[in-house]
Amino acid sequence: MKEKILILKQELFISPIGVLKNLNSFYEKSVRKHILNILKKNLKIRIIADSAFYSFLEKNKLKYLRISDYIPKKYENTYSEALNLFERWFSTSPLKKIKYMGYSFKEIIEQEFAYTITDYINSFNVIRYILDKEKPKKVFIVNDKTLFGKTCRELCNQKRIFLKSLISPVLSRSLELINLVSKKYGLNVRFVKIPFIKRREFVPIHKKKISNEKFILFNVFDDYYYNRLVPVIKEARSRKIKTKCIINNIDTQKRARINKEDFFSLGDFFKKSRESVKFKKELKKIKKEFIKTSKINKKLFEYKGLNIFPIIKDYFEYLFDIRFLWCAYYIEAYEALFNKNKVEAVMVMDDLIPLNRSLVLVSRKYDVPSLVAPHGVSIDSAGRGFYPVTADKMAAWGKIMKEQLIKKGVDKDKLEITGAYVYDKTIKKQRFRGDLYKKFGIKKNDFVILLATQKFDDIFSDKELEMILEATIKSLKKIKNAKLIITIHPRLEPYIHQAILKKYGLLGKILIDKKSDIDELISISDVLISLYSTIIFNAVLHEKPVISLNLMERPEIFPIVSSKTAIGVNQGKDLVNALQKTRNRKYQKLSGKYGKKFMKDYCYKMDGRSSKRVVDLIEKLMKIKNS
């Protein structure tokens, strides 16, 4: 128990784009200045920080506890709670009444809403864990106007704990106003050619109108989606099938031009109608009714004994003021697209995000067949995945994916096995130049360990990552000639990696890699350590041993351990033995045998022809429709 605690949680106050990056930088400097000032006046204060503050605190020689120290060691699922809240709220008036041109917003917004609300639940639980353990009389936080700050204020009010925000009220209010303006006009900038805005959904890119054309349509969200879709698009074009892509990201548009791709943006079809103006007015009325409901029916917004509406109110305001209208514009653009052209089939890489879900719903109305070809594994440890399936068909990678989706309630008739088209490139033999040996300083007799760290969107991820890094680093001393390479997920910042490496005096000695080709990294490695990253599939294809380091005992999302393809390690002390085992030739031969069976069960035929089978399925859907 500590009388005073200071909780430091990193939150970007404004979207980090263009000139706004500078505002975030100014905000962060101001925050750090206030932290030092408050600590001068309060010497007996316990600092509890997240990974973004580790280096700052260490630089100023300040002792601190990590927020992750308060997180339970056993994994808990919060995403399912978010889905339950969504169902509770959107099954009640007035939210269930929100429709546009006959399309229900409950169906369109479901997954995005649950993903977002998970962040609110995570903040709620983190603060609750800290307050329950410390039982403080005073709490200091960075800013009580952020999501984390508002949640902390509500919980402190409930427990009658004094709370103080570090930054001045003037700065806090100024930043809040800037943020409100950026949110308010966040939709408007999608209609304008602004260099630092990457997603310009409603900016037209063709002078000539696209009409009376016949094609199959691919919806491409960004470079990640596009890179994975290219083999399928090329296969379709090789059969003289006319293809077009919807690409709204300007960087992806540049790549598509290089590949001579035929594409357009939603702006080529969107035109504000009277109906959307009317819908905007209708949303204002529903919003008033919703706010009234929140005051009358407080039990509706109860979560773990607390009315959380004050915490989530801002998000609902964003939905009513911006996001619902934004989704209505998607629908309007898709309606115009289908009205003016003969779209023969639609393919998306998921039908969960509103951009894709609304396209699938519009294609259903126009009796155009739709296909989901997943870009990743069917389900994650939080229970999130490529379901429910709204499209006509899904190209399941293999038997295991199909069975998992059926268990989650997907109609078995919607699922057709094609193989994993995203690995067609990996299967084809590639020659690497060997530059990475020099980059990482790898010698002839080195035992190269590749640690692939990933991004989980829950409160356990930081603690879990720290545990994985520490267990791996500790094992290095006991393995002869061990050489560690760490590769990180594109959405992951290396704060924790740097802090842990610094703790063990290895910062700068072990490289953190974010840009190298994954297959090339695996080719120079002797073993892969990961949890549930899809890099495991690449490693198995390269016949490299795999260790699944699952220190929080998350549910197994694909049977890499139960199939004996990988060694499962649930305690850090067992990692050394697992690493030694992977050096055994007999084990390597055996795991390779199990790996081939696993890949066949999960990814069907690993023959580099899965893209062909996906296009076969598209043609099959088109024939059924035309028969």
PDB file of C-alpha atoms in Angstrom, residues 125-272:
ATOM      1  CA  ASN A 125      -9.112  -3.493 -15.827  1.00  0.00           C
ATOM      2  CA  VAL A 126      -5.535  -2.156 -15.680  1.00  0.00           C
ATOM      3  CA  ILE A 127      -6.564   0.735 -13.395  1.00  0.00           C
ATOM      4  CA  ARG A 128      -8.697  -1.557 -11.264  1.00  0.00           C
ATOM      5  CA  TYR A 129      -5.770  -3.961 -10.759  1.00  0.00           C
ATOM      6  CA  ILE A 130      -3.487  -1.080  -9.686  1.00  0.00           C
ATOM      7  CA  LEU A 131      -5.996   0.591  -7.318  1.00  0.00           C
ATOM      8  CA  ASP A 132      -7.001  -2.698  -5.703  1.00  0.00           C
ATOM      9  CA  LYS A 133      -3.398  -3.602  -4.968  1.00  0.00           C
ATOM     10  CA  GLU A 134      -2.040  -0.182  -3.933  1.00  0.00           C
ATOM     11  CA  LYS A 135      -5.160   1.232  -2.196  1.00  0.00           C
ATOM     12  CA  PRO A 136      -3.776   4.800  -2.537  1.00  0.00           C
ATOM     13  CA  LYS A 137      -5.196   7.999  -1.069  1.00  0.00           C
ATOM     14  CA  LYS A 138      -3.929  10.116  -3.967  1.00  0.00           C
ATOM     15  CA  VAL A 139      -3.436   9.259  -7.623  1.00  0.00           C
ATOM     16  CA  PHE A 140      -1.547  11.372 -10.152  1.00  0.00           C
ATOM     17  CA  ILE A 141      -1.987  10.727 -13.870  1.00  0.00           C
ATOM     18  CA  VAL A 142      -0.719  12.419 -17.016  1.00  0.00           C
ATOM     19  CA  ASN A 143      -4.028  13.741 -18.333  1.00  0.00           C
ATOM     20  CA  ASP A 144      -7.589  13.082 -17.206  1.00  0.00           C
ATOM     21  CA  LYS A 145      -9.007  14.016 -20.634  1.00  0.00           C
ATOM     22  CA  THR A 146      -7.629  10.937 -22.435  1.00  0.00           C
ATOM     23  CA  LEU A 147      -9.315   7.519 -22.526  1.00  0.00           C
ATOM     24  CA  PHE A 148      -7.051   6.171 -19.777  1.00  0.00           C
ATOM     25  CA  GLY A 149      -7.396   9.393 -17.754  1.00  0.00           C
ATOM     26  CA  LYS A 150     -11.203   9.479 -17.904  1.00  0.00           C
ATOM     27  CA  THR A 151     -11.388   5.825 -16.915  1.00  0.00           C
ATOM     28  CA  CYS A 152      -9.041   6.467 -13.992  1.00  0.00           C
ATOM     29  CA  ARG A 153     -11.129   9.436 -12.838  1.00  0.00           C
ATOM     30  CA  GLU A 154     -14.360   7.421 -12.851  1.00  0.00           C
ATOM     31  CA  LEU A 155     -12.801   4.563 -10.870  1.00  0.00           C
ATOM     32  CA  CYS A 156     -11.184   6.963  -8.386  1.00  0.00           C
ATOM     33  CA  ASN A 157     -14.516   8.751  -7.910  1.00  0.00           C
ATOM     34  CA  GLN A 158     -16.168   5.432  -7.194  1.00  0.00           C
ATOM     35  CA  LYS A 159     -13.513   4.527  -4.627  1.00  0.00           C
ATOM     36  CA  ARG A 160     -13.351   8.133  -3.249  1.00  0.00           C
ATOM     37  CA  ILE A 161      -9.687   8.532  -4.132  1.00  0.00           C
ATOM     38  CA  PHE A 162      -8.237  11.988  -4.823  1.00  0.00           C
ATOM     39  CA  LEU A 163      -7.038  12.293  -8.431  1.00  0.00           C
ATOM     40  CA  LYS A 164      -4.863  14.992 -10.014  1.00  0.00           C
ATOM     41  CA  SER A 165      -3.856  15.493 -13.641  1.00  0.00           C
ATOM     42  CA  LEU A 166      -0.192  16.459 -14.186  1.00  0.00           C
ATOM     43  CA  ILE A 167      -0.555  18.825 -17.106  1.00  0.00           C
ATOM     44  CA  SER A 168      -2.075  22.243 -16.634  1.00  0.00           C
ATOM     45  CA  PRO A 169      -5.835  22.734 -17.226  1.00  0.00           C
ATOM     46  CA  VAL A 170      -5.033  25.291 -19.954  1.00  0.00           C
ATOM     47  CA  LEU A 171      -2.822  22.863 -21.906  1.00  0.00           C
ATOM     48  CA  SER A 172      -5.247  20.006 -21.336  1.00  0.00           C
ATOM     49  CA  ARG A 173      -8.204  22.041 -22.600  1.00  0.00           C
ATOM     50  CA  SER A 174      -6.218  23.382 -25.580  1.00  0.00           C
ATOM     51  CA  LEU A 175      -5.185  19.880 -26.647  1.00  0.00           C
ATOM     52  CA  GLU A 176      -8.721  18.618 -26.112  1.00  0.00           C
ATOM     53  CA  LEU A 177     -10.081  21.321 -28.414  1.00  0.00           C
ATOM     54  CA  ILE A 178      -7.473  20.539 -31.085  1.00  0.00           C
ATOM     55  CA  ASN A 179      -8.356  16.860 -30.817  1.00  0.00           C
ATOM     56  CA  LEU A 180     -12.077  17.603 -31.087  1.00  0.00           C
ATOM     57  CA  VAL A 181     -11.486  19.699 -34.212  1.00  0.00           C
ATOM     58  CA  SER A 182      -9.295  16.973 -35.792  1.00  0.00           C
ATOM     59  CA  LYS A 183     -11.995  14.373 -35.060  1.00  0.00           C
ATOM     60  CA  LYS A 184     -14.798  16.601 -36.298  1.00  0.00           C
ATOM     61  CA  TYR A 185     -13.074  17.223 -39.614  1.00  0.00           C
ATOM     62  CA  GLY A 186     -11.511  13.759 -39.820  1.00  0.00           C
ATOM     63  CA  LEU A 187     -14.108  12.720 -42.363  1.00  0.00           C
ATOM     64  CA  ASN A 188     -13.878  15.937 -44.384  1.00  0.00           C
ATOM     65  CA  VAL A 189     -10.164  15.467 -45.104  1.00  0.00           C
ATOM     66  CA  ARG A 190     -10.971  12.180 -46.884  1.00  0.00           C
ATOM     67  CA  PHE A 191     -12.461  14.311 -49.657  1.00  0.00           C
ATOM     68  CA  VAL A 192      -9.361  16.503 -50.148  1.00  0.00           C
ATOM     69  CA  LYS A 193      -5.901  15.960 -51.665  1.00  0.00           C
ATOM     70  CA  ILE A 194      -3.732  16.586 -48.607  1.00  0.00           C
ATOM     71  CA  PRO A 195      -0.195  15.121 -48.960  1.00  0.00           C
ATOM     72  CA  PHE A 196       0.075  13.643 -45.445  1.00  0.00           C
ATOM     73  CA  ILE A 197      -3.385  12.005 -45.507  1.00  0.00           C
ATOM     74  CA  LYS A 198      -2.778   8.472 -46.766  1.00  0.00           C
ATOM     75  CA  ARG A 199      -6.386   7.295 -46.891  1.00  0.00           C
ATOM     76  CA  ARG A 200      -8.394   9.439 -49.279  1.00  0.00           C
ATOM     77  CA  GLU A 201     -11.464   7.283 -49.801  1.00  0.00           C
ATOM     78  CA  PHE A 202     -13.588   9.972 -51.408  1.00  0.00           C
ATOM     79  CA  VAL A 203     -11.010  11.698 -53.623  1.00  0.00           C
ATOM     80  CA  PRO A 204     -11.663  10.734 -57.282  1.00  0.00           C
ATOM     81  CA  ILE A 205      -8.616   9.551 -59.241  1.00  0.00           C
ATOM     82  CA  HIS A 206     -10.239   9.250 -62.698  1.00  0.00           C
ATOM     83  CA  LYS A 207     -11.459  12.162 -64.794  1.00  0.00           C
ATOM     84  CA  LYS A 208     -13.500   9.862 -67.006  1.00  0.00           C
ATOM     85  CA  LYS A 209     -16.535   8.168 -65.425  1.00  0.00           C
ATOM     86  CA  ILE A 210     -16.314   4.406 -64.963  1.00  0.00           C
ATOM     87  CA  SER A 211     -19.536   2.899 -66.289  1.00  0.00           C
ATOM     88  CA  ASN A 212     -20.906  -0.040 -68.270  1.00  0.00           C
ATOM     89  CA  GLU A 213     -17.817  -2.115 -67.526  1.00  0.00           C
ATOM     90  CA  LYS A 214     -17.654  -5.799 -66.673  1.00  0.00           C
ATOM     91  CA  PHE A 215     -15.104  -6.992 -64.081  1.00  0.00           C
ATOM     92  CA  ILE A 216     -14.425  -8.839 -60.842  1.00  0.00           C
ATOM     93  CA  LEU A 217     -13.689  -6.528 -57.949  1.00  0.00           C
ATOM     94  CA  PHE A 218     -10.954  -6.733 -55.290  1.00  0.00           C
ATOM     95  CA  ASN A 219     -11.150  -4.464 -52.244  1.00  0.00           C
ATOM     96  CA  VAL A 220      -7.622  -3.481 -51.166  1.00  0.00           C
ATOM     97  CA  PHE A 221      -7.183  -1.719 -47.833  1.00  0.00           C
ATOM     98  CA  ASP A 222      -3.414  -1.041 -47.801  1.00  0.00           C
ATOM     99  CA  ASP A 223       0.031  -2.373 -48.821  1.00  0.00           C
ATOM    100  CA  TYR A 224      -0.260  -5.399 -46.515  1.00  0.00           C
ATOM    101  CA  TYR A 225      -3.471  -6.506 -48.231  1.00  0.00           C
ATOM    102  CA  TYR A 226      -2.204  -5.655 -51.699  1.00  0.00           C
ATOM    103  CA  ASN A 227       1.075  -7.606 -51.376  1.00  0.00           C
ATOM    104  CA  ARG A 228      -0.866 -10.709 -50.385  1.00  0.00           C
ATOM    105  CA  LEU A 229      -3.493 -10.272 -53.093  1.00  0.00           C
ATOM    106  CA  VAL A 230      -1.093  -9.797 -56.017  1.00  0.00           C
ATOM    107  CA  PRO A 231      -0.738 -13.563 -56.831  1.00  0.00           C
ATOM    108  CA  VAL A 232      -4.536 -13.949 -57.019  1.00  0.00           C
ATOM    109  CA  ILE A 233      -4.954 -10.834 -59.205  1.00  0.00           C
ATOM    110  CA  LYS A 234      -2.144 -11.990 -61.535  1.00  0.00           C
ATOM    111  CA  GLU A 235      -3.733 -15.434 -61.847  1.00  0.00           C
ATOM    112  CA  ALA A 236      -7.111 -13.909 -62.748  1.00  0.00           C
ATOM    113  CA  ARG A 237      -5.516 -11.628 -65.331  1.00  0.00           C
ATOM    114  CA  SER A 238      -3.600 -14.558 -66.872  1.00  0.00           C
ATOM    115  CA  ARG A 239      -7.023 -16.079 -67.636  1.00  0.00           C
ATOM    116  CA  LYS A 240      -8.111 -12.909 -69.445  1.00  0.00           C
ATOM    117  CA  ILE A 241     -10.513 -12.085 -66.607  1.00  0.00           C
ATOM    118  CA  LYS A 242     -10.905  -8.348 -66.284  1.00  0.00           C
ATOM    119  CA  THR A 243     -10.087  -7.213 -62.755  1.00  0.00           C
ATOM    120  CA  LYS A 244     -10.411  -3.913 -60.941  1.00  0.00           C
ATOM    121  CA  CYS A 245      -9.328  -2.936 -57.449  1.00  0.00           C
ATOM    122  CA  ILE A 246     -10.727  -0.394 -55.021  1.00  0.00           C
ATOM    123  CA  ILE A 247      -7.615   1.261 -53.555  1.00  0.00           C
ATOM    124  CA  ASN A 248      -8.001   4.275 -51.274  1.00  0.00           C
ATOM    125  CA  ASN A 249      -4.479   4.397 -49.795  1.00  0.00           C
ATOM    126  CA  ILE A 250      -2.187   6.656 -51.855  1.00  0.00           C
ATOM    127  CA  ASP A 251       0.969   4.603 -51.145  1.00  0.00           C
ATOM    128  CA  THR A 252      -0.774   1.436 -52.327  1.00  0.00           C
ATOM    129  CA  GLN A 253      -2.037   3.311 -55.395  1.00  0.00           C
ATOM    130  CA  LYS A 254       1.594   4.093 -56.314  1.00  0.00           C
ATOM    131  CA  ARG A 255       2.529   0.386 -56.054  1.00  0.00           C
ATOM    132  CA  ALA A 256      -0.503  -0.573 -58.118  1.00  0.00           C
ATOM    133  CA  ARG A 257       0.497   1.869 -60.878  1.00  0.00           C
ATOM    134  CA  ILE A 258       3.946   0.251 -61.055  1.00  0.00           C
ATOM    135  CA  ASN A 259       2.225  -3.137 -61.521  1.00  0.00           C
ATOM    136  CA  LYS A 260      -0.091  -1.586 -64.157  1.00  0.00           C
ATOM    137  CA  GLU A 261      -3.099  -2.460 -62.014  1.00  0.00           C
ATOM    138  CA  ASP A 262      -6.569  -1.265 -63.001  1.00  0.00           C
ATOM    139  CA  PHE A 263      -7.981   0.485 -59.952  1.00  0.00           C
ATOM    140  CA  PHE A 264     -10.181   3.314 -58.693  1.00  0.00           C
ATOM    141  CA  SER A 265     -11.202   4.920 -55.405  1.00  0.00           C
ATOM    142  CA  LEU A 266     -14.614   5.263 -53.794  1.00  0.00           C
ATOM    143  CA  GLY A 267     -14.396   8.928 -54.773  1.00  0.00           C
ATOM    144  CA  ASP A 268     -14.865   7.928 -58.404  1.00  0.00           C
ATOM    145  CA  PHE A 269     -18.422   6.907 -57.532  1.00  0.00           C
ATOM    146  CA  PHE A 270     -19.395   8.911 -54.476  1.00  0.00           C
ATOM    147  CA  LYS A 271     -21.687  11.909 -54.671  1.00  0.00           C
ATOM    148  CA  LYS A 272     -23.492  13.329 -51.644  1.00  0.00           C
TER     149      LYS A 272
END
